[in-house]
PDB file of C-alpha atoms and ligand atoms in Angstrom:
ATOM      1  CA  MET N  57       3.164 178.357 -82.793  1.00 53.00           C
ATOM      2  CA  ALA N  58       4.561 179.359 -79.326  1.00 53.00           C
ATOM      3  CA  TYR N  59       7.837 177.709 -78.351  1.00 54.00           C
ATOM      4  CA  LEU N  60       7.769 176.224 -75.046  1.00 50.00           C
ATOM      5  CA  LYS N  61      10.588 177.083 -72.610  1.00 48.00           C
ATOM      6  CA  PRO N  62      12.131 174.081 -70.959  1.00 49.00           C
ATOM      7  CA  ASP N  63      10.566 173.871 -67.403  1.00 49.00           C
ATOM      8  CA  LYS N  64      14.024 174.120 -65.840  1.00 51.00           C
ATOM      9  CA  PRO N  65      16.160 176.894 -67.250  1.00 55.00           C
ATOM     10  CA  GLU N  66      19.450 175.161 -66.308  1.00 89.00           C
ATOM     11  CA  LYS N  67      18.413 171.881 -67.919  1.00 97.00           C
ATOM     12  CA  VAL N  68      21.301 170.366 -69.914  1.00 98.00           C
ATOM     13  CA  PHE N  69      20.601 169.866 -73.564  1.00 97.00           C
ATOM     14  CA  VAL N  70      22.958 168.636 -76.360  1.00 98.00           C
ATOM     15  CA  PRO N  71      24.297 171.943 -77.490  1.00 98.00           C
ATOM     16  CA  ALA N  72      25.560 172.646 -73.914  1.00 97.00           C
ATOM     17  CA  LEU N  73      28.451 170.284 -74.641  1.00 98.00           C
ATOM     18  CA  ARG N  74      29.819 172.240 -77.516  1.00 97.00           C
ATOM     19  CA  GLU N  75      29.362 175.537 -75.630  1.00 97.00           C
ATOM     20  CA  ALA N  76      31.348 174.068 -72.520  1.00 97.00           C
ATOM     21  CA  LYS N  77      34.059 172.858 -74.822  1.00 98.00           C
ATOM     22  CA  GLU N  78      34.381 176.289 -76.486  1.00 97.00           C
ATOM     23  CA  LYS N  79      34.556 177.932 -73.133  1.00 97.00           C
ATOM     24  CA  GLY N  80      37.051 175.327 -71.804  1.00 97.00           C
ATOM     25  CA  GLU N  81      34.662 174.182 -69.035  1.00 97.00           C
ATOM     26  CA  LYS N  82      34.730 170.547 -67.904  1.00 98.00           C
ATOM     27  CA  LEU N  83      31.565 168.652 -67.671  1.00 98.00           C
ATOM     28  CA  VAL N  84      30.834 165.476 -65.729  1.00 98.00           C
ATOM     29  CA  CYS N  85      28.951 162.449 -66.481  1.00 98.00           C
ATOM     30  CA  LEU N  86      27.945 159.471 -64.319  1.00 98.00           C
ATOM     31  CA  THR N  87      26.000 156.285 -64.917  1.00 98.00           C
ATOM     32  CA  ALA N  88      22.678 155.551 -63.294  1.00 98.00           C
ATOM     33  CA  TYR N  89      20.239 152.778 -63.888  1.00 98.00           C
ATOM     34  CA  ASP N  90      17.319 153.411 -61.451  1.00 98.00           C
ATOM     35  CA  TYR N  91      15.364 156.082 -59.956  1.00 98.00           C
ATOM     36  CA  PRO N  92      17.039 156.757 -56.575  1.00 98.00           C
ATOM     37  CA  THR N  93      20.618 156.889 -58.047  1.00 98.00           C
ATOM     38  CA  ALA N  94      19.364 159.067 -60.864  1.00 98.00           C
ATOM     39  CA  ARG N  95      17.835 161.549 -58.218  1.00 98.00           C
ATOM     40  CA  ILE N  96      20.998 161.613 -56.251  1.00 98.00           C
ATOM     41  CA  VAL N  97      23.229 161.942 -59.240  1.00 98.00           C
ATOM     42  CA  ASP N  98      21.028 164.812 -60.737  1.00 98.00           C
ATOM     43  CA  GLU N  99      20.561 166.620 -57.447  1.00 97.00           C
ATOM     44  CA  ALA N 100      24.327 166.579 -56.897  1.00 97.00           C
ATOM     45  CA  GLY N 101      24.650 168.540 -60.122  1.00 97.00           C
ATOM     46  CA  VAL N 102      26.096 166.014 -62.506  1.00 98.00           C
ATOM     47  CA  ASP N 103      25.628 167.290 -66.050  1.00 98.00           C
ATOM     48  CA  MET N 104      24.903 164.120 -67.948  1.00 98.00           C
ATOM     49  CA  ILE N 105      23.561 160.682 -66.872  1.00 98.00           C
ATOM     50  CA  LEU N 106      24.516 157.607 -68.997  1.00 99.00           C
ATOM     51  CA  VAL N 107      22.151 154.855 -68.665  1.00 99.00           C
ATOM     52  CA  GLY N 108      24.970 152.544 -69.578  1.00 98.00           C
ATOM     53  CA  ASP N 109      24.994 148.849 -70.602  1.00 98.00           C
ATOM     54  CA  SER N 110      27.630 148.570 -67.790  1.00 98.00           C
ATOM     55  CA  MET N 111      24.406 147.681 -65.956  1.00 98.00           C
ATOM     56  CA  GLY N 112      25.087 144.224 -67.200  1.00 98.00           C
ATOM     57  CA  ASN N 113      28.158 144.015 -64.990  1.00 96.00           C
ATOM     58  CA  VAL N 114      27.018 146.270 -62.108  1.00 97.00           C
ATOM     59  CA  ILE N 115      23.443 145.633 -61.313  1.00 97.00           C
ATOM     60  CA  HIS N 116      22.568 142.320 -63.226  1.00 98.00           C
ATOM     61  CA  GLY N 117      25.686 140.348 -62.467  1.00 97.00           C
ATOM     62  CA  TYR N 118      26.113 139.134 -66.020  1.00 97.00           C
ATOM     63  CA  GLY N 119      29.782 139.541 -65.938  1.00 95.00           C
ATOM     64  CA  ASN N 120      29.743 141.565 -69.180  1.00 97.00           C
ATOM     65  CA  THR N 121      27.641 143.841 -71.251  1.00 98.00           C
ATOM     66  CA  ILE N 122      26.672 141.318 -73.977  1.00 98.00           C
ATOM     67  CA  PRO N 123      23.380 139.937 -72.539  1.00 98.00           C
ATOM     68  CA  VAL N 124      21.852 143.262 -71.709  1.00 98.00           C
ATOM     69  CA  THR N 125      18.518 143.678 -73.618  1.00 98.00           C
ATOM     70  CA  LEU N 126      16.708 146.602 -75.169  1.00 98.00           C
ATOM     71  CA  GLU N 127      13.771 146.010 -72.583  1.00 98.00           C
ATOM     72  CA  GLU N 128      16.272 146.115 -69.645  1.00 98.00           C
ATOM     73  CA  MET N 129      17.756 149.350 -71.119  1.00 98.00           C
ATOM     74  CA  LEU N 130      14.229 150.794 -71.652  1.00 98.00           C
ATOM     75  CA  SER N 131      13.017 150.075 -68.175  1.00 98.00           C
ATOM     76  CA  ALA N 132      16.132 151.636 -66.666  1.00 98.00           C
ATOM     77  CA  THR N 133      15.989 154.609 -68.803  1.00 98.00           C
ATOM     78  CA  LYS N 134      12.313 155.204 -67.833  1.00 98.00           C
ATOM     79  CA  ALA N 135      13.299 154.982 -64.138  1.00 98.00           C
ATOM     80  CA  VAL N 136      16.317 157.388 -64.628  1.00 98.00           C
ATOM     81  CA  LYS N 137      14.128 159.897 -66.469  1.00 98.00           C
ATOM     82  CA  ARG N 138      11.551 159.930 -63.533  1.00 98.00           C
ATOM     83  CA  GLY N 139      14.479 160.539 -61.201  1.00 98.00           C
ATOM     84  CA  ALA N 140      16.412 163.276 -63.178  1.00 98.00           C
ATOM     85  CA  SER N 141      15.271 166.770 -64.216  1.00 97.00           C
ATOM     86  CA  ARG N 142      18.471 168.658 -65.056  1.00 98.00           C
ATOM     87  CA  ALA N 143      21.091 166.213 -66.394  1.00 98.00           C
ATOM     88  CA  LEU N 144      21.165 165.339 -70.189  1.00 98.00           C
ATOM     89  CA  ILE N 145      19.969 161.635 -70.273  1.00 98.00           C
ATOM     90  CA  ILE N 146      21.859 159.262 -72.665  1.00 99.00           C
ATOM     91  CA  ALA N 147      20.685 155.773 -73.203  1.00 99.00           C
ATOM     92  CA  ASP N 148      23.268 153.083 -74.412  1.00 98.00           C
ATOM     93  CA  MET N 149      22.182 150.959 -77.341  1.00 98.00           C
ATOM     94  CA  PRO N 150      22.580 147.338 -76.099  1.00 98.00           C
ATOM     95  CA  TYR N 151      24.611 144.735 -78.018  1.00 98.00           C
ATOM     96  CA  GLY N 152      22.325 143.353 -80.846  1.00 98.00           C
ATOM     97  CA  SER N 153      19.984 146.416 -80.863  1.00 98.00           C
ATOM     98  CA  PHE N 154      21.841 148.115 -83.773  1.00 98.00           C
ATOM     99  CA  HIS N 155      23.677 145.120 -85.535  1.00 97.00           C
ATOM    100  CA  THR N 156      20.934 143.855 -87.763  1.00 97.00           C
ATOM    101  CA  GLY N 157      20.108 146.699 -90.141  1.00 97.00           C
ATOM    102  CA  ASP N 158      19.819 150.452 -89.977  1.00 97.00           C
ATOM    103  CA  ASN N 159      16.016 150.436 -89.996  1.00 98.00           C
ATOM    104  CA  LYS N 160      15.916 148.153 -86.973  1.00 98.00           C
ATOM    105  CA  ALA N 161      18.551 150.291 -85.270  1.00 98.00           C
ATOM    106  CA  VAL N 162      16.508 153.409 -85.937  1.00 98.00           C
ATOM    107  CA  ARG N 163      13.430 151.758 -84.514  1.00 98.00           C
ATOM    108  CA  ASN N 164      15.275 150.649 -81.375  1.00 98.00           C
ATOM    109  CA  ALA N 165      16.837 154.203 -80.792  1.00 98.00           C
ATOM    110  CA  LEU N 166      13.395 155.731 -81.290  1.00 98.00           C
ATOM    111  CA  ARG N 167      11.955 153.427 -78.607  1.00 98.00           C
ATOM    112  CA  LEU N 168      14.626 154.549 -76.194  1.00 98.00           C
ATOM    113  CA  MET N 169      13.762 158.163 -76.959  1.00 98.00           C
ATOM    114  CA  LYS N 170       9.909 158.014 -77.179  1.00 98.00           C
ATOM    115  CA  ASP N 171       9.218 155.297 -74.631  1.00 98.00           C
ATOM    116  CA  GLY N 172      12.204 155.587 -72.485  1.00 98.00           C
ATOM    117  CA  GLY N 173      12.649 159.385 -72.407  1.00 98.00           C
ATOM    118  CA  ALA N 174      16.266 159.345 -73.443  1.00 98.00           C
ATOM    119  CA  GLU N 175      17.498 162.575 -74.925  1.00 98.00           C
ATOM    120  CA  ALA N 176      20.364 160.906 -76.900  1.00 98.00           C
ATOM    121  CA  VAL N 177      21.672 157.351 -77.601  1.00 99.00           C
ATOM    122  CA  LYS N 178      25.197 156.013 -77.334  1.00 99.00           C
ATOM    123  CA  LEU N 179      26.624 153.298 -79.604  1.00 98.00           C
ATOM    124  CA  GLU N 180      29.962 151.580 -79.710  1.00 98.00           C
ATOM    125  CA  GLY N 181      32.132 151.373 -82.895  1.00 98.00           C
ATOM    126  CA  GLY N 182      34.447 153.255 -85.220  1.00 98.00           C
ATOM    127  CA  ARG N 183      34.194 153.751 -88.964  1.00 98.00           C
ATOM    128  CA  ASN N 184      31.897 150.614 -89.278  1.00 97.00           C
ATOM    129  CA  ARG N 185      29.190 152.643 -87.643  1.00 98.00           C
ATOM    130  CA  VAL N 186      29.572 155.857 -89.659  1.00 98.00           C
ATOM    131  CA  ASN N 187      26.544 155.346 -91.983  1.00 98.00           C
ATOM    132  CA  LEU N 188      24.344 154.218 -89.026  1.00 98.00           C
ATOM    133  CA  VAL N 189      25.291 157.410 -87.056  1.00 98.00           C
ATOM    134  CA  LYS N 190      24.463 159.605 -90.112  1.00 98.00           C
ATOM    135  CA  ARG N 191      21.031 157.804 -90.438  1.00 98.00           C
ATOM    136  CA  LEU N 192      20.191 158.150 -86.781  1.00 98.00           C
ATOM    137  CA  VAL N 193      21.178 161.868 -86.799  1.00 98.00           C
ATOM    138  CA  ASP N 194      19.017 162.409 -89.946  1.00 98.00           C
ATOM    139  CA  GLU N 195      16.097 160.927 -87.952  1.00 98.00           C
ATOM    140  CA  GLU N 196      16.735 163.644 -85.261  1.00 98.00           C
ATOM    141  CA  ILE N 197      18.375 161.226 -82.788  1.00 98.00           C
ATOM    142  CA  PRO N 198      21.405 162.756 -81.101  1.00 98.00           C
ATOM    143  CA  VAL N 199      24.271 160.185 -81.085  1.00 99.00           C
ATOM    144  CA  MET N 200      27.178 159.852 -78.731  1.00 99.00           C
ATOM    145  CA  ALA N 201      29.808 157.585 -80.297  1.00 99.00           C
ATOM    146  CA  HIS N 202      32.257 155.313 -78.290  1.00 98.00           C
ATOM    147  CA  VAL N 203      35.681 154.235 -79.398  1.00 98.00           C
ATOM    148  CA  GLY N 204      38.781 152.670 -77.689  1.00 98.00           C
ATOM    149  CA  LEU N 205      37.785 149.773 -75.561  1.00 98.00           C
ATOM    150  CA  THR N 206      34.331 148.892 -76.676  1.00 98.00           C
ATOM    151  CA  PRO N 207      33.096 146.333 -74.080  1.00 97.00           C
ATOM    152  CA  GLN N 208      30.526 144.841 -76.466  1.00 98.00           C
ATOM    153  CA  SER N 209      33.546 143.602 -78.521  1.00 96.00           C
ATOM    154  CA  VAL N 210      35.021 141.764 -75.449  1.00 95.00           C
ATOM    155  CA  HIS N 211      35.025 138.355 -77.158  1.00 94.00           C
ATOM    156  CA  LYS N 212      36.710 139.770 -80.267  1.00 93.00           C
ATOM    157  CA  LEU N 213      39.297 141.676 -78.219  1.00 92.00           C
ATOM    158  CA  GLY N 214      39.906 138.882 -75.726  1.00 92.00           C
ATOM    159  CA  GLY N 215      39.637 141.055 -72.681  1.00 92.00           C
ATOM    160  CA  TYR N 216      39.559 144.522 -71.292  1.00 94.00           C
ATOM    161  CA  ARG N 217      42.858 146.136 -72.342  1.00 95.00           C
ATOM    162  CA  VAL N 218      44.085 149.550 -73.128  1.00 97.00           C
ATOM    163  CA  GLN N 219      43.504 150.274 -76.859  1.00 97.00           C
ATOM    164  CA  ALA N 220      45.484 152.351 -79.420  1.00 97.00           C
ATOM    165  CA  LYS N 221      48.872 151.667 -77.914  1.00 97.00           C
ATOM    166  CA  THR N 222      50.752 151.620 -81.081  1.00 98.00           C
ATOM    167  CA  ALA N 223      51.229 154.535 -83.462  1.00 98.00           C
ATOM    168  CA  ASP N 224      49.345 152.655 -86.195  1.00 98.00           C
ATOM    169  CA  ALA N 225      46.437 151.835 -83.798  1.00 98.00           C
ATOM    170  CA  ALA N 226      46.310 155.417 -82.583  1.00 98.00           C
ATOM    171  CA  LYS N 227      46.172 156.812 -86.151  1.00 98.00           C
ATOM    172  CA  ILE N 228      43.172 154.433 -86.819  1.00 98.00           C
ATOM    173  CA  LEU N 229      41.353 155.578 -83.735  1.00 98.00           C
ATOM    174  CA  ILE N 230      41.913 159.220 -84.464  1.00 98.00           C
ATOM    175  CA  GLU N 231      40.573 158.869 -87.965  1.00 98.00           C
ATOM    176  CA  ASP N 232      37.624 156.972 -86.611  1.00 98.00           C
ATOM    177  CA  ALA N 233      36.875 159.817 -84.205  1.00 98.00           C
ATOM    178  CA  GLN N 234      37.096 162.283 -87.035  1.00 98.00           C
ATOM    179  CA  MET N 235      34.737 160.164 -89.152  1.00 98.00           C
ATOM    180  CA  LEU N 236      32.093 159.922 -86.469  1.00 98.00           C
ATOM    181  CA  GLU N 237      32.346 163.606 -85.908  1.00 98.00           C
ATOM    182  CA  GLU N 238      31.774 164.222 -89.662  1.00 98.00           C
ATOM    183  CA  ALA N 239      28.808 161.778 -89.467  1.00 98.00           C
ATOM    184  CA  GLY N 240      27.134 163.959 -87.000  1.00 98.00           C
ATOM    185  CA  ALA N 241      27.912 162.427 -83.608  1.00 98.00           C
ATOM    186  CA  PHE N 242      27.574 165.177 -80.909  1.00 98.00           C
ATOM    187  CA  ALA N 243      30.198 163.645 -78.551  1.00 98.00           C
ATOM    188  CA  ILE N 244      32.507 160.651 -78.460  1.00 98.00           C
ATOM    189  CA  VAL N 245      33.471 158.373 -75.513  1.00 98.00           C
ATOM    190  CA  LEU N 246      37.186 157.447 -75.444  1.00 98.00           C
ATOM    191  CA  GLU N 247      37.476 154.384 -73.220  1.00 98.00           C
ATOM    192  CA  LEU N 248      40.801 152.994 -72.097  1.00 98.00           C
ATOM    193  CA  VAL N 249      43.211 154.741 -74.431  1.00 98.00           C
ATOM    194  CA  PRO N 250      46.584 156.317 -73.678  1.00 98.00           C
ATOM    195  CA  ARG N 251      46.281 159.907 -72.494  1.00 98.00           C
ATOM    196  CA  GLU N 252      48.345 161.288 -75.355  1.00 98.00           C
ATOM    197  CA  VAL N 253      45.932 159.817 -77.846  1.00 98.00           C
ATOM    198  CA  ALA N 254      42.878 161.280 -76.040  1.00 98.00           C
ATOM    199  CA  GLU N 255      44.605 164.621 -76.016  1.00 98.00           C
ATOM    200  CA  ILE N 256      45.139 164.514 -79.761  1.00 98.00           C
ATOM    201  CA  VAL N 257      41.460 163.497 -80.336  1.00 98.00           C
ATOM    202  CA  THR N 258      40.155 166.302 -77.986  1.00 98.00           C
ATOM    203  CA  ASN N 259      42.277 168.899 -79.782  1.00 98.00           C
ATOM    204  CA  GLU N 260      41.391 167.697 -83.222  1.00 98.00           C
ATOM    205  CA  LEU N 261      37.649 167.453 -82.827  1.00 98.00           C
ATOM    206  CA  SER N 262      35.187 170.262 -82.148  1.00 98.00           C
ATOM    207  CA  ILE N 263      32.679 167.752 -80.499  1.00 98.00           C
ATOM    208  CA  SER N 264      33.246 166.803 -76.878  1.00 98.00           C
ATOM    209  CA  THR N 265      35.335 163.902 -75.820  1.00 98.00           C
ATOM    210  CA  ILE N 266      34.143 161.907 -72.981  1.00 98.00           C
ATOM    211  CA  GLY N 267      36.945 160.131 -71.162  1.00 98.00           C
ATOM    212  CA  ILE N 268      37.092 157.048 -69.105  1.00 98.00           C
ATOM    213  CA  GLY N 269      40.576 155.704 -68.384  1.00 98.00           C
ATOM    214  CA  ALA N 270      41.757 158.313 -71.044  1.00 98.00           C
ATOM    215  CA  GLY N 271      43.478 160.923 -69.014  1.00 98.00           C
ATOM    216  CA  SER N 272      42.565 164.413 -67.994  1.00 98.00           C
ATOM    217  CA  ALA N 273      42.644 166.185 -71.435  1.00 98.00           C
ATOM    218  CA  CYS N 274      39.144 165.002 -72.312  1.00 98.00           C
ATOM    219  CA  ASP N 275      36.276 167.675 -72.241  1.00 98.00           C
ATOM    220  CA  VAL N 276      34.091 165.425 -70.098  1.00 98.00           C
ATOM    221  CA  GLN N 277      34.893 162.704 -67.503  1.00 98.00           C
ATOM    222  CA  VAL N 278      32.549 159.742 -67.117  1.00 98.00           C
ATOM    223  CA  LEU N 279      32.629 157.093 -64.523  1.00 98.00           C
ATOM    224  CA  VAL N 280      30.426 154.225 -63.499  1.00 98.00           C
ATOM    225  CA  LEU N 281      28.732 155.378 -60.346  1.00 98.00           C
ATOM    226  CA  HIS N 282      29.011 152.120 -58.616  1.00 98.00           C
ATOM    227  CA  ASP N 283      32.817 152.193 -58.992  1.00 98.00           C
ATOM    228  CA  LEU N 284      32.976 155.697 -57.629  1.00 98.00           C
ATOM    229  CA  ILE N 285      30.992 154.839 -54.491  1.00 98.00           C
ATOM    230  CA  GLY N 286      32.528 151.480 -53.859  1.00 98.00           C
ATOM    231  CA  PHE N 287      29.382 149.414 -54.599  1.00 98.00           C
ATOM    232  CA  THR N 288      30.908 146.725 -56.813  1.00 96.00           C
ATOM    233  CA  PHE N 289      32.779 143.583 -56.385  1.00 94.00           C
ATOM    234  CA  GLY N 290      36.391 142.493 -57.351  1.00 90.00           C
ATOM    235  CA  ARG N 291      39.445 144.602 -58.384  1.00 90.00           C
ATOM    236  CA  GLN N 292      38.873 147.984 -59.904  1.00 93.00           C
ATOM    237  CA  PRO N 293      40.701 149.318 -62.989  1.00 94.00           C
ATOM    238  CA  ARG N 294      43.478 151.682 -62.247  1.00 95.00           C
ATOM    239  CA  PHE N 295      41.489 154.747 -63.588  1.00 97.00           C
ATOM    240  CA  VAL N 296      38.932 154.380 -60.849  1.00 97.00           C
ATOM    241  CA  ARG N 297      39.181 156.717 -57.836  1.00 97.00           C
ATOM    242  CA  GLN N 298      36.911 155.344 -55.253  1.00 97.00           C
ATOM    243  CA  TYR N 299      35.274 158.170 -53.035  1.00 98.00           C
ATOM    244  CA  ALA N 300      33.150 155.977 -50.722  1.00 98.00           C
ATOM    245  CA  ASN N 301      32.516 152.436 -49.553  1.00 98.00           C
ATOM    246  CA  VAL N 302      28.877 151.947 -49.956  1.00 98.00           C
ATOM    247  CA  SER N 303      29.164 148.090 -49.723  1.00 98.00           C
ATOM    248  CA  GLU N 304      30.689 148.360 -46.326  1.00 98.00           C
ATOM    249  CA  VAL N 305      28.048 150.970 -45.148  1.00 98.00           C
ATOM    250  CA  ILE N 306      25.304 148.548 -46.385  1.00 98.00           C
ATOM    251  CA  THR N 307      26.850 145.445 -44.744  1.00 98.00           C
ATOM    252  CA  ASN N 308      27.408 147.337 -41.411  1.00 98.00           C
ATOM    253  CA  ALA N 309      23.705 148.383 -41.475  1.00 98.00           C
ATOM    254  CA  ILE N 310      22.409 144.943 -42.182  1.00 98.00           C
ATOM    255  CA  THR N 311      24.767 143.330 -39.546  1.00 98.00           C
ATOM    256  CA  GLN N 312      23.633 145.828 -36.909  1.00 98.00           C
ATOM    257  CA  TRP N 313      19.935 145.200 -37.682  1.00 98.00           C
ATOM    258  CA  MET N 314      20.411 141.457 -37.373  1.00 98.00           C
ATOM    259  CA  GLU N 315      21.960 141.830 -34.009  1.00 98.00           C
ATOM    260  CA  ASP N 316      19.129 144.060 -32.807  1.00 98.00           C
ATOM    261  CA  VAL N 317      16.490 141.558 -33.988  1.00 98.00           C
ATOM    262  CA  ARG N 318      18.294 138.612 -32.454  1.00 98.00           C
ATOM    263  CA  SER N 319      18.777 140.341 -29.152  1.00 98.00           C
ATOM    264  CA  GLY N 320      15.116 141.532 -29.051  1.00 98.00           C
ATOM    265  CA  ASP N 321      16.065 145.273 -29.298  1.00 98.00           C
ATOM    266  CA  TYR N 322      14.280 145.761 -32.605  1.00 98.00           C
ATOM    267  CA  PRO N 323      11.462 146.681 -32.952  1.00 97.00           C
ATOM    268  CA  ASN N 324      10.986 148.627 -29.785  1.00 97.00           C
ATOM    269  CA  GLU N 325       7.699 150.340 -28.689  1.00 95.00           C
ATOM    270  CA  SER N 326       8.221 153.467 -30.723  1.00 96.00           C
ATOM    271  CA  GLU N 327       8.803 151.285 -33.794  1.00 97.00           C
ATOM    272  CA  SER N 328       5.514 149.399 -33.407  1.00 96.00           C
ATOM    273  CA  TYR N 329       1.908 150.216 -32.941  1.00 96.00           C
ATOM    274  CA  GLY N 330      -0.292 149.893 -29.725  1.00 93.00           C
ATOM    275  CA  MET N 331      -4.048 149.641 -29.375  1.00 93.00           C
ATOM    276  CA  PRO N 332      -5.869 153.029 -29.163  1.00 93.00           C
ATOM    277  CA  LYS N 333      -6.459 154.102 -25.502  1.00 92.00           C
ATOM    278  CA  GLY N 334      -9.676 152.886 -24.029  1.00 92.00           C
ATOM    279  CA  GLU N 335      -9.773 149.811 -26.350  1.00 92.00           C
ATOM    280  CA  HIS N 336      -9.561 146.659 -24.395  1.00 88.00           C
ATOM    281  CA  LEU N 337      -8.826 143.217 -25.831  1.00 88.00           C
ATOM    282  CA  SER N 338     -10.704 140.327 -24.538  1.00 86.00           C
ATOM    283  CA  GLU N 339      -9.229 136.954 -24.191  1.00 80.00           C
ATOM    284  CA  PRO N 340      -9.840 134.992 -27.472  1.00 79.00           C
ATOM    285  CA  LYS N 341     -12.396 132.116 -26.759  1.00 77.00           C
ATOM    286  CA  LYS N 342     -10.976 128.661 -27.082  1.00 76.00           C
ATOM    287  CA  ALA N 343     -12.299 126.980 -30.139  1.00 73.00           C
ATOM    288  CA  VAL N 344     -14.799 124.117 -29.367  1.00 69.00           C
ATOM    289  CA  THR N 345     -13.705 120.857 -30.831  1.00 69.00           C
ATOM    290  CA  SER N 346     -16.227 117.965 -30.932  1.00 62.00           C
TER     291      SER N 346
HETATM  292  O1  KIV X1259      28.076 151.371 -70.215  1.00 53.15           O
HETATM  293  C1  KIV X1259      28.826 152.310 -69.685  1.00 53.15           C
HETATM  294  O2  KIV X1259      28.667 152.623 -68.513  1.00 53.15           O
HETATM  295  C2  KIV X1259      29.827 152.942 -70.592  1.00 53.15           C
HETATM  296  C3  KIV X1259      30.707 153.908 -69.891  1.00 53.15           C
HETATM  297  C4  KIV X1259      31.852 153.102 -69.173  1.00 53.15           C
HETATM  298  C5  KIV X1259      31.259 154.823 -70.856  1.00 53.15           C
HETATM  299  O3  KIV X1259      29.803 152.771 -71.725  1.00 53.15           O
END
């Protein structure tokens, strides 16, 4: 059997994360949920694209990630796959898609890989997910773990707060991370934890830590694209650095277009079509009414 070479030599695969960690190279990850943003993020050179269930907040307006369905995740993952050729594509396992038995979770993860084109899945949880992570990895599904603030637990946690702020809670989180590494996860998201805790986890583990609101020691940084480009509503968490104001750009464009339409300036001749030369229109005959 001939082994096919990946069509793009620089395509990012799961082992690239460990290699980067060993070399001390930082990687970057952004979310995308559709074809155009996936293309832009990929062509900009981002190493990993997370089709995150943050889509519940960012593009569906649900207010949290709880209602996101597997079908929504599948549709988004397919679109992202069509738009990205280099970045590693990770699909989030939505709330409810891995909570009702390991067989069901494996089936759902396989759908994200086979139908969606994901190259790995991410799921939230600590030691309570260790057996599931082992099982998924046994089925050749690369798993990214996610500890600290796990937004799917928002009702249990009572809000979006920094986690592992006491020495006891930090110890539990560090142990969870170690257990998830032993279970076979290839990377672990650390969301909203003190930078000191993230640094210990990063030093203790040989898999990559992917930080969001977790300080600069993490091996990879991840952000929600819409936060980074200013395409969201409401107050941003303190860890977000906003690099553009896309909402303002869109509003200005729409406002300008409305003014042009209302003033008769749009569309002008070059933005419309004329009859071909030599073609003459005759006056339409009046309809005869009896
Ligand atoms: O859903 C998401 O976008 C995430 C990141 C914030 C890590 O889980």
